[in-house]
Short mmCIF file of C-alpha atoms in Angstrom, two decimals:
data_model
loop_
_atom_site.label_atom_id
_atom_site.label_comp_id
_atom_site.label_asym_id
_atom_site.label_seq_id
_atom_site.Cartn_x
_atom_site.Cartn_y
_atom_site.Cartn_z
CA UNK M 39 -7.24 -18.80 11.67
CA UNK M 40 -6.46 -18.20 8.03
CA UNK M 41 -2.31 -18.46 7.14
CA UNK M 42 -1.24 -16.50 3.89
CA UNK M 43 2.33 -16.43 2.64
CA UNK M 44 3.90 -13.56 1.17
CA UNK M 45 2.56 -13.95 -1.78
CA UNK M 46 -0.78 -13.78 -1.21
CA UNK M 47 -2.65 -9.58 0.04
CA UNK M 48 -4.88 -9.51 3.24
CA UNK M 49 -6.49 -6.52 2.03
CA UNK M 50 -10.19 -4.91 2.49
CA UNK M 51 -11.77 -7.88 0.34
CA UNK M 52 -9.93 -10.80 2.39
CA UNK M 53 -11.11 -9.22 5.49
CA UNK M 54 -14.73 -8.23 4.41
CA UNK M 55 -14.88 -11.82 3.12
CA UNK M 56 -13.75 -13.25 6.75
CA UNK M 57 -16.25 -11.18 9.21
CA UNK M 58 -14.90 -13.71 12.17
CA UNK M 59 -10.93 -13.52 11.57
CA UNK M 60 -9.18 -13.14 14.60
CA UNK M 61 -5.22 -13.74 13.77
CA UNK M 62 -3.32 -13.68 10.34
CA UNK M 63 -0.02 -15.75 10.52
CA UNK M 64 1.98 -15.22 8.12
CA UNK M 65 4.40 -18.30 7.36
CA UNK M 66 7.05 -15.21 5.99
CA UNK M 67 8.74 -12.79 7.70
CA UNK M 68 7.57 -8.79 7.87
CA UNK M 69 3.68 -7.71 6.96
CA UNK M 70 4.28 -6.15 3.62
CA UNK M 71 1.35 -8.10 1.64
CA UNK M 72 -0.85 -7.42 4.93
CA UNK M 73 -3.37 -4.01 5.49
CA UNK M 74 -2.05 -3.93 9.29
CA UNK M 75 -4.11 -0.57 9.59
CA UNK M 76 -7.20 -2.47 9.36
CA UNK M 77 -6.58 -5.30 11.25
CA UNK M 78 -5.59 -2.98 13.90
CA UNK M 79 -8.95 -1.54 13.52
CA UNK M 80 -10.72 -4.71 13.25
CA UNK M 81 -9.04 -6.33 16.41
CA UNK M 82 -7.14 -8.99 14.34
CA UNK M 83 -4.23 -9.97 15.93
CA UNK M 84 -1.17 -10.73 13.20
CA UNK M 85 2.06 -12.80 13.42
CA UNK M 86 4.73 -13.66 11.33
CA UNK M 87 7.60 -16.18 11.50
CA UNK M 88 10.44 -13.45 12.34
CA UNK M 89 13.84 -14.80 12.03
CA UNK M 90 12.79 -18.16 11.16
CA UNK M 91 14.27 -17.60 7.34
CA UNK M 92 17.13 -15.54 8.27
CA UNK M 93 19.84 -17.80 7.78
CA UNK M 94 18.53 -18.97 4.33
CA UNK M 95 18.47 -15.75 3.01
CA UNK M 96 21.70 -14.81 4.37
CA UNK M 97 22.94 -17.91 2.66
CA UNK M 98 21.41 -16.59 -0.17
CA UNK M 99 22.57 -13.16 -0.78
CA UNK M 100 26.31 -14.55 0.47
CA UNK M 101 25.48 -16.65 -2.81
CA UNK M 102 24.89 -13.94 -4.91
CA UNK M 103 27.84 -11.82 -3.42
CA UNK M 104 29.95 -14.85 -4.35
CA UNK M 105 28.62 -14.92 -7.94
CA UNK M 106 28.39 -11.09 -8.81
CA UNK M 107 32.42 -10.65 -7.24
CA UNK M 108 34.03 -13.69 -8.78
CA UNK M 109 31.96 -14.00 -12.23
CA UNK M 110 30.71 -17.33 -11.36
CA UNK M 111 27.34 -17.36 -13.76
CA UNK M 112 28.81 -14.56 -16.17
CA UNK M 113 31.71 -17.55 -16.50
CA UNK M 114 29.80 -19.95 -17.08
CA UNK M 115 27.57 -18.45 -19.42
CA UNK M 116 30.78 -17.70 -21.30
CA UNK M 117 32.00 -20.64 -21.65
CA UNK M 118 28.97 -22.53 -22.60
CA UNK M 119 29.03 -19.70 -25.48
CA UNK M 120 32.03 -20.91 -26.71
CA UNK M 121 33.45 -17.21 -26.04
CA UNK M 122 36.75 -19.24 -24.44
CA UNK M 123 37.91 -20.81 -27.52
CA UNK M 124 36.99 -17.53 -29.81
CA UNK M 125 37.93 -14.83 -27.36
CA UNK M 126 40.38 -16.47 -25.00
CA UNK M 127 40.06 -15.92 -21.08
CA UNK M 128 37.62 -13.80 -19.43
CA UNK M 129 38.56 -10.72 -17.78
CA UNK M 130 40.71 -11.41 -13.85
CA UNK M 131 38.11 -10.82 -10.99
CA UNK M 132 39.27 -9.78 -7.57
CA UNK M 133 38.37 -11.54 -4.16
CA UNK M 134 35.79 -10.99 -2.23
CA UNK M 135 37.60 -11.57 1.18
CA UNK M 136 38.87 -8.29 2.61
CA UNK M 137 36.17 -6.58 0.66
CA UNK M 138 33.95 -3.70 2.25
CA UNK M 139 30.56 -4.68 3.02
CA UNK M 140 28.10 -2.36 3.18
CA UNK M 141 24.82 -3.77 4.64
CA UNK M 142 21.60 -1.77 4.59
CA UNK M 143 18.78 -3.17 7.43
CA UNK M 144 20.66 -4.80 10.22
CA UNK M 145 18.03 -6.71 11.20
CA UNK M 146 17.58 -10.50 11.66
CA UNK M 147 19.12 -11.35 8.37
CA UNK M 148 21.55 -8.10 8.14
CA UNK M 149 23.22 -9.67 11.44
CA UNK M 150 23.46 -12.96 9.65
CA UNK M 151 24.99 -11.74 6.59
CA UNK M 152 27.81 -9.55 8.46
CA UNK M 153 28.63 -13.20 10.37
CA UNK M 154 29.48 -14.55 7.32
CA UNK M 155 31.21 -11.52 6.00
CA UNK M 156 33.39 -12.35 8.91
CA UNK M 157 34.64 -15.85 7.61
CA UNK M 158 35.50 -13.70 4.32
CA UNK M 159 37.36 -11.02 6.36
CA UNK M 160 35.47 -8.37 5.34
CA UNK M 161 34.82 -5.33 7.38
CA UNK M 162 31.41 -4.41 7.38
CA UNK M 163 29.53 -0.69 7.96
CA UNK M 164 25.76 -0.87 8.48
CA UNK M 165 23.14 1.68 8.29
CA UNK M 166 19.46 0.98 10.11
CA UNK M 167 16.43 3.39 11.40
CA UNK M 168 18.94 3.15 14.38
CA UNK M 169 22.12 2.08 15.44
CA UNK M 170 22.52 -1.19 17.08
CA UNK M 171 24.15 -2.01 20.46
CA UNK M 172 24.24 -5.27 20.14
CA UNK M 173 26.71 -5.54 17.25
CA UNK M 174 30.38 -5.02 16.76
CA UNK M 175 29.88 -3.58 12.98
CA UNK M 176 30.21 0.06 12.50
CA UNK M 177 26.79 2.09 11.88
CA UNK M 178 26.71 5.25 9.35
CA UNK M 179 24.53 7.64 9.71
CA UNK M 180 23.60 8.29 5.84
CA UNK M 181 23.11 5.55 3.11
CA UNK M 182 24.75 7.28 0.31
CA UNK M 183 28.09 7.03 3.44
CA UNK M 184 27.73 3.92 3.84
CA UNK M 185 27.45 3.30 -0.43
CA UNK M 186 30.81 5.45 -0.15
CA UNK M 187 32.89 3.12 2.08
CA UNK M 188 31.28 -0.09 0.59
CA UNK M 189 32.75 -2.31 -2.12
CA UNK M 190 29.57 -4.30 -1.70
CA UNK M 191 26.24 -2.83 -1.13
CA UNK M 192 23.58 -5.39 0.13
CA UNK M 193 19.98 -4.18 0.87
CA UNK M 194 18.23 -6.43 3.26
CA UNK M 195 14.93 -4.33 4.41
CA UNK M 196 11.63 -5.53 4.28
CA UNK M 197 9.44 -4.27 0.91
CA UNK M 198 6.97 -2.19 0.98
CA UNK M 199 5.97 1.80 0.95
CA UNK M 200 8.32 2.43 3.76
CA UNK M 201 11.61 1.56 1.98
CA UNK M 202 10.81 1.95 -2.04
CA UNK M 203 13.43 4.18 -3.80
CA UNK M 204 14.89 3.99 -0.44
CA UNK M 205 18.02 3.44 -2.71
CA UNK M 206 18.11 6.29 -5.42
CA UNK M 207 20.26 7.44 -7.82
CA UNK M 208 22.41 9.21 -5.34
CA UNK M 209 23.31 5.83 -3.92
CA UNK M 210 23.83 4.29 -6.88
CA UNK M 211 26.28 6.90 -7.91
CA UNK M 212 28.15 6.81 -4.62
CA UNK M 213 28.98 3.00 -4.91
CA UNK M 214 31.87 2.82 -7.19
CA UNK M 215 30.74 0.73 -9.97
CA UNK M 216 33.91 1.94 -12.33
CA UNK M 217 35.95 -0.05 -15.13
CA UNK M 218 38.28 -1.43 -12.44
CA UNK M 219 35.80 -3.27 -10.35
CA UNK M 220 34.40 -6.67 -10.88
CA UNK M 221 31.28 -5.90 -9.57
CA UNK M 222 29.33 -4.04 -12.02
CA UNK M 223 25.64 -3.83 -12.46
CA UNK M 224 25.85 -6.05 -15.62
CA UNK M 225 27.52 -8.27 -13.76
CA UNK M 226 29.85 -9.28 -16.80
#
């Protein structure tokens, strides 16, 4: 058995170099850095740890939704700059509670990000490969819809070939990112 994190590529020259591998676990979740096509073909059997991060990430990108909405590191940074004495207070942010959340991948750690939406009383729209039966949230069809109704866009999909550009320009300009809203993609 040979364990690689995410970091590291089963490719061709990990496999031609391991003629007897017979399972890849991977201590991350999804395959991206792993050629499943040939260990399909080569009878290697692969794992991953699922939803075993889920709730750390969600933690995470709650983090980050916190930061971005109230100014928490653009504050700080401003401060420490001395731009509070010279400049005098930083622009007013708004709350994140009652928010829109738009999440995109409702998957292991989509479904733990719209729980803690909840304790922010957001409302949260999803959009997946399918809809979900096993959550209240409301699914849209289209991802530049769902950009529409969000005030906060989070992408959690795995990486790889089968989601790059997934969001374009079109959802970019569908998220209203105007003057009025404190989160911008500078952030402040």
């Amino acid at each position: 058995m040979v364990a690689y994190s995410g970091a590291a590529v089963v490719d061709g020259k990990i496999f031609a170099a391991l003629p007897n591998l017979e399972i890849i676990g991977n201590m991350g979740v999804g395959y991206d850095s792993i050629d499943i096509g040939l260990a399909k073909e080569r009878g290697v059997v692969v794992t991953n740890a699922g939803s075993v991060n889920a709730v750390d990430v969600a933690e995470h990108a709650f983090g980050l939704i916190l930061d971005v909405g109230r100014g928490i590191a653009a504050g700080d940074r401003y401060v420490r700059a001395g731009r509070w004495v010279r400049e005098g207070r930083m622009p007013i942010t708004h709350r994140v509670s009652g928010r829109v959340l738009g999440i995109l991948g409702m998957g292991h750690i989509g479904c733990e990000i719209a729980r803690r939406a909840a304790a922010f009383d957001m409302p949260v729209f999803y959009h997946n490969r399918h809809p979900r039966s096993n959550t209240p949230h409301t699914y849209v069809d289209s991802i530049v819809e769902l950009a529409r109704r969000a005030d906060i866009l989070v992408v959690a999909t795995p990486g790889g070939d089968g989601t790059r550009h997934l969001v374009d320009r079109a959802v970019l300009d569908a998220l209203d990112l105007g003057a009025s809203s404190s989160i911008s993609p500078a952030g402040r």
